[in-house]
Amino acid sequence: MDYKYIEQLLERYWQCATTLEEERILRTFFAQKDVPVELLPYKDLFTYSEEPLSDETLDESFDDRVMALIDEPTQVEARTIRLTDRLKPLFKAAAVVAIILTLGNAVQVAFQHNDPAADISGMAVAEHTVDGPSMAKADSTMVDTLVAIPAERVYMK
């Protein structure tokens, strides 16, 4: 069955353009037992006022009970805040700044990769070698530890 008129009334209801009579029609339509499945989500909206209201009323002792609850002493526990708890937001901010700086350096190195004078590690690469005397001093040379030392030299000392 086609419910175009009800759908049009619902559309006007959402736009706040319905009259009281049209809203009464919607309440009457949704009060029936056989409501189409596509309109079933709207049924509770229009049938809420038809539910019987509870006859619960406040008795004379209600005010006394509420005031007793208000006047009842409650124990408040003091919470100690440690220094690390106070500084946690600063630690988090410092971590965020460190991550941003690290990522910024990584991006900067990636963009410098096109530069022939720069290596991927960010260190400058020598473009040419200089022929001339060695700059290394005799006392700063490294000894190769893999070279076999004759046993006689070791025990002669």
PDB file of C-alpha atoms in Angstrom:
ATOM      1  CA  MET A   1       0.000   0.000   0.000  1.00  0.00           C
ATOM      2  CA  ASP A   2       1.209   3.510  -0.776  1.00  0.00           C
ATOM      3  CA  TYR A   3       1.581   5.919   2.137  1.00  0.00           C
ATOM      4  CA  LYS A   4       2.516   9.052   0.206  1.00  0.00           C
ATOM      5  CA  TYR A   5       0.263  11.318   2.249  1.00  0.00           C
ATOM      6  CA  ILE A   6       1.793  10.139   5.545  1.00  0.00           C
ATOM      7  CA  GLU A   7       5.293  10.554   4.132  1.00  0.00           C
ATOM      8  CA  GLN A   8       4.404  14.092   2.997  1.00  0.00           C
ATOM      9  CA  LEU A   9       3.039  14.867   6.463  1.00  0.00           C
ATOM     10  CA  LEU A  10       6.233  13.506   8.025  1.00  0.00           C
ATOM     11  CA  GLU A  11       8.308  15.681   5.724  1.00  0.00           C
ATOM     12  CA  ARG A  12       6.275  18.744   6.715  1.00  0.00           C
ATOM     13  CA  TYR A  13       6.536  17.686  10.368  1.00  0.00           C
ATOM     14  CA  TRP A  14      10.367  17.711  10.180  1.00  0.00           C
ATOM     15  CA  GLN A  15      10.200  21.186   8.630  1.00  0.00           C
ATOM     16  CA  CYS A  16       7.901  22.349  11.489  1.00  0.00           C
ATOM     17  CA  ALA A  17       5.184  23.255   8.999  1.00  0.00           C
ATOM     18  CA  THR A  18       2.348  20.986  10.151  1.00  0.00           C
ATOM     19  CA  THR A  19      -0.850  22.139  11.772  1.00  0.00           C
ATOM     20  CA  LEU A  20      -2.291  20.617  14.927  1.00  0.00           C
ATOM     21  CA  GLU A  21      -4.831  18.727  12.818  1.00  0.00           C
ATOM     22  CA  GLU A  22      -2.077  17.181  10.659  1.00  0.00           C
ATOM     23  CA  GLU A  23      -0.143  16.149  13.759  1.00  0.00           C
ATOM     24  CA  ARG A  24      -3.323  14.537  15.120  1.00  0.00           C
ATOM     25  CA  ILE A  25      -3.580  12.584  11.831  1.00  0.00           C
ATOM     26  CA  LEU A  26      -0.004  11.389  12.270  1.00  0.00           C
ATOM     27  CA  ARG A  27      -0.674  10.334  15.882  1.00  0.00           C
ATOM     28  CA  THR A  28      -3.803   8.464  14.802  1.00  0.00           C
ATOM     29  CA  PHE A  29      -1.956   6.738  11.959  1.00  0.00           C
ATOM     30  CA  PHE A  30       0.904   5.580  14.164  1.00  0.00           C
ATOM     31  CA  ALA A  31      -1.482   4.468  16.928  1.00  0.00           C
ATOM     32  CA  GLN A  32      -2.779   1.617  14.773  1.00  0.00           C
ATOM     33  CA  LYS A  33      -1.209  -1.834  15.038  1.00  0.00           C
ATOM     34  CA  ASP A  34      -0.276  -2.307  11.379  1.00  0.00           C
ATOM     35  CA  VAL A  35       2.360   0.298  10.588  1.00  0.00           C
ATOM     36  CA  PRO A  36       4.544  -0.228   7.509  1.00  0.00           C
ATOM     37  CA  VAL A  37       8.093  -1.358   8.207  1.00  0.00           C
ATOM     38  CA  GLU A  38       9.681   1.700   6.602  1.00  0.00           C
ATOM     39  CA  LEU A  39       7.651   4.001   8.885  1.00  0.00           C
ATOM     40  CA  LEU A  40       8.045   1.903  12.030  1.00  0.00           C
ATOM     41  CA  PRO A  41      10.997   3.934  13.426  1.00  0.00           C
ATOM     42  CA  TYR A  42       8.687   6.962  13.747  1.00  0.00           C
ATOM     43  CA  LYS A  43       5.979   5.120  15.684  1.00  0.00           C
ATOM     44  CA  ASP A  44       7.465   5.777  19.147  1.00  0.00           C
ATOM     45  CA  LEU A  45       7.696   9.470  18.372  1.00  0.00           C
ATOM     46  CA  PHE A  46       3.968   9.801  17.870  1.00  0.00           C
ATOM     47  CA  THR A  47       2.662   7.244  20.385  1.00  0.00           C
ATOM     48  CA  TYR A  48       4.592   8.332  23.479  1.00  0.00           C
ATOM     49  CA  SER A  49       1.731  10.438  24.823  1.00  0.00           C
ATOM     50  CA  GLU A  50      -0.744   7.547  24.633  1.00  0.00           C
ATOM     51  CA  GLU A  51       1.143   5.471  27.191  1.00  0.00           C
ATOM     52  CA  PRO A  52      -0.502   5.530  30.592  1.00  0.00           C
ATOM     53  CA  LEU A  53       1.185   7.874  32.972  1.00  0.00           C
ATOM     54  CA  SER A  54       2.316   6.471  36.267  1.00  0.00           C
ATOM     55  CA  ASP A  55       0.348   7.593  39.278  1.00  0.00           C
ATOM     56  CA  GLU A  56       3.438   8.045  41.361  1.00  0.00           C
ATOM     57  CA  THR A  57       3.273  11.258  43.286  1.00  0.00           C
ATOM     58  CA  LEU A  58       5.587  12.664  45.851  1.00  0.00           C
ATOM     59  CA  ASP A  59       4.521  12.060  49.400  1.00  0.00           C
ATOM     60  CA  GLU A  60       4.953  14.335  52.387  1.00  0.00           C
ATOM     61  CA  SER A  61       8.216  12.751  53.511  1.00  0.00           C
ATOM     62  CA  PHE A  62       9.984  13.338  50.176  1.00  0.00           C
ATOM     63  CA  ASP A  63      11.355  16.743  51.188  1.00  0.00           C
ATOM     64  CA  ASP A  64      12.603  15.370  54.487  1.00  0.00           C
ATOM     65  CA  ARG A  65      14.386  12.462  52.782  1.00  0.00           C
ATOM     66  CA  VAL A  66      16.086  14.756  50.249  1.00  0.00           C
ATOM     67  CA  MET A  67      17.175  17.211  52.932  1.00  0.00           C
ATOM     68  CA  ALA A  68      18.577  14.337  55.012  1.00  0.00           C
ATOM     69  CA  LEU A  69      20.644  13.214  52.049  1.00  0.00           C
ATOM     70  CA  ILE A  70      21.905  16.756  51.505  1.00  0.00           C
ATOM     71  CA  ASP A  71      22.840  17.285  55.140  1.00  0.00           C
ATOM     72  CA  GLU A  72      24.574  13.927  55.378  1.00  0.00           C
ATOM     73  CA  PRO A  73      28.334  14.482  55.810  1.00  0.00           C
ATOM     74  CA  THR A  74      30.436  13.085  53.031  1.00  0.00           C
ATOM     75  CA  GLN A  75      34.068  12.272  53.434  1.00  0.00           C
ATOM     76  CA  VAL A  76      36.312  13.947  50.919  1.00  0.00           C
ATOM     77  CA  GLU A  77      39.626  12.271  50.303  1.00  0.00           C
ATOM     78  CA  ALA A  78      42.571  14.450  49.468  1.00  0.00           C
ATOM     79  CA  ARG A  79      44.472  13.257  46.481  1.00  0.00           C
ATOM     80  CA  THR A  80      48.216  13.740  46.396  1.00  0.00           C
ATOM     81  CA  ILE A  81      49.624  14.833  43.101  1.00  0.00           C
ATOM     82  CA  ARG A  82      53.213  13.858  42.478  1.00  0.00           C
ATOM     83  CA  LEU A  83      55.655  16.022  40.585  1.00  0.00           C
ATOM     84  CA  THR A  84      55.772  13.540  37.692  1.00  0.00           C
ATOM     85  CA  ASP A  85      51.979  13.748  37.380  1.00  0.00           C
ATOM     86  CA  ARG A  86      52.198  17.510  37.152  1.00  0.00           C
ATOM     87  CA  LEU A  87      54.940  17.373  34.539  1.00  0.00           C
ATOM     88  CA  LYS A  88      53.345  14.699  32.316  1.00  0.00           C
ATOM     89  CA  PRO A  89      51.814  17.288  29.934  1.00  0.00           C
ATOM     90  CA  LEU A  90      55.245  18.882  29.536  1.00  0.00           C
ATOM     91  CA  PHE A  91      56.830  15.489  28.849  1.00  0.00           C
ATOM     92  CA  LYS A  92      54.213  14.819  26.189  1.00  0.00           C
ATOM     93  CA  ALA A  93      54.774  18.222  24.615  1.00  0.00           C
ATOM     94  CA  ALA A  94      58.542  17.664  24.578  1.00  0.00           C
ATOM     95  CA  ALA A  95      58.055  14.278  22.918  1.00  0.00           C
ATOM     96  CA  VAL A  96      55.832  15.828  20.239  1.00  0.00           C
ATOM     97  CA  VAL A  97      58.400  18.559  19.576  1.00  0.00           C
ATOM     98  CA  ALA A  98      61.193  15.951  19.330  1.00  0.00           C
ATOM     99  CA  ILE A  99      59.169  13.886  16.855  1.00  0.00           C
ATOM    100  CA  ILE A 100      58.378  16.936  14.730  1.00  0.00           C
ATOM    101  CA  LEU A 101      62.016  18.014  14.659  1.00  0.00           C
ATOM    102  CA  THR A 102      63.162  14.499  13.762  1.00  0.00           C
ATOM    103  CA  LEU A 103      60.636  14.254  10.939  1.00  0.00           C
ATOM    104  CA  GLY A 104      61.590  17.744   9.746  1.00  0.00           C
ATOM    105  CA  ASN A 105      65.258  16.751   9.566  1.00  0.00           C
ATOM    106  CA  ALA A 106      64.369  13.536   7.723  1.00  0.00           C
ATOM    107  CA  VAL A 107      62.322  15.472   5.160  1.00  0.00           C
ATOM    108  CA  GLN A 108      65.090  18.044   4.752  1.00  0.00           C
ATOM    109  CA  VAL A 109      67.651  15.290   4.097  1.00  0.00           C
ATOM    110  CA  ALA A 110      65.311  13.653   1.600  1.00  0.00           C
ATOM    111  CA  PHE A 111      65.012  16.904  -0.346  1.00  0.00           C
ATOM    112  CA  GLN A 112      68.768  17.478  -0.253  1.00  0.00           C
ATOM    113  CA  HIS A 113      69.392  14.095  -1.857  1.00  0.00           C
ATOM    114  CA  ASN A 114      69.232  15.708  -5.299  1.00  0.00           C
ATOM    115  CA  ASP A 115      72.200  17.895  -4.357  1.00  0.00           C
ATOM    116  CA  PRO A 116      75.374  16.124  -5.683  1.00  0.00           C
ATOM    117  CA  ALA A 117      77.477  17.604  -2.878  1.00  0.00           C
ATOM    118  CA  ALA A 118      75.281  16.052  -0.181  1.00  0.00           C
ATOM    119  CA  ASP A 119      75.164  12.411   0.843  1.00  0.00           C
ATOM    120  CA  ILE A 120      72.036  10.640   2.098  1.00  0.00           C
ATOM    121  CA  SER A 121      73.391  10.824   5.633  1.00  0.00           C
ATOM    122  CA  GLY A 122      73.550  14.615   5.364  1.00  0.00           C
ATOM    123  CA  MET A 123      77.342  14.756   5.399  1.00  0.00           C
ATOM    124  CA  ALA A 124      79.176  16.556   2.637  1.00  0.00           C
ATOM    125  CA  VAL A 125      80.960  14.333   0.143  1.00  0.00           C
ATOM    126  CA  ALA A 126      84.420  15.375  -1.041  1.00  0.00           C
ATOM    127  CA  GLU A 127      84.294  16.299  -4.678  1.00  0.00           C
ATOM    128  CA  HIS A 128      87.980  15.778  -5.376  1.00  0.00           C
ATOM    129  CA  THR A 129      91.067  14.492  -3.594  1.00  0.00           C
ATOM    130  CA  VAL A 130      94.160  16.553  -2.872  1.00  0.00           C
ATOM    131  CA  ASP A 131      97.558  15.143  -3.732  1.00  0.00           C
ATOM    132  CA  GLY A 132     100.182  15.965  -1.173  1.00  0.00           C
ATOM    133  CA  PRO A 133     101.733  14.894   2.066  1.00  0.00           C
ATOM    134  CA  SER A 134      99.601  12.900   4.473  1.00  0.00           C
ATOM    135  CA  MET A 135      98.103  14.783   7.361  1.00  0.00           C
ATOM    136  CA  ALA A 136      98.070  11.790   9.696  1.00  0.00           C
ATOM    137  CA  LYS A 137     100.545  11.850  12.550  1.00  0.00           C
ATOM    138  CA  ALA A 138     102.563   8.842  13.574  1.00  0.00           C
ATOM    139  CA  ASP A 139     101.034   8.558  17.039  1.00  0.00           C
ATOM    140  CA  SER A 140      97.443   8.630  15.766  1.00  0.00           C
ATOM    141  CA  THR A 141      97.696   5.742  13.329  1.00  0.00           C
ATOM    142  CA  MET A 142      95.622   2.721  14.099  1.00  0.00           C
ATOM    143  CA  VAL A 143      97.116  -0.748  14.348  1.00  0.00           C
ATOM    144  CA  ASP A 144      95.362  -3.523  12.496  1.00  0.00           C
ATOM    145  CA  THR A 145      94.369  -6.044  15.152  1.00  0.00           C
ATOM    146  CA  LEU A 146      93.861  -8.844  12.673  1.00  0.00           C
ATOM    147  CA  VAL A 147      97.530  -8.911  11.681  1.00  0.00           C
ATOM    148  CA  ALA A 148      99.210 -11.891  13.286  1.00  0.00           C
ATOM    149  CA  ILE A 149     101.938 -10.976  15.730  1.00  0.00           C
ATOM    150  CA  PRO A 150     104.720 -13.532  16.034  1.00  0.00           C
ATOM    151  CA  ALA A 151     104.642 -15.290  19.397  1.00  0.00           C
ATOM    152  CA  GLU A 152     108.357 -14.523  19.999  1.00  0.00           C
ATOM    153  CA  ARG A 153     107.687 -10.798  20.022  1.00  0.00           C
ATOM    154  CA  VAL A 154     104.893 -11.152  22.537  1.00  0.00           C
ATOM    155  CA  TYR A 155     106.907 -13.251  25.022  1.00  0.00           C
ATOM    156  CA  MET A 156     110.161 -11.321  24.663  1.00  0.00           C
ATOM    157  CA  LYS A 157     108.995  -8.399  26.710  1.00  0.00           C
TER     158      LYS A 157
END
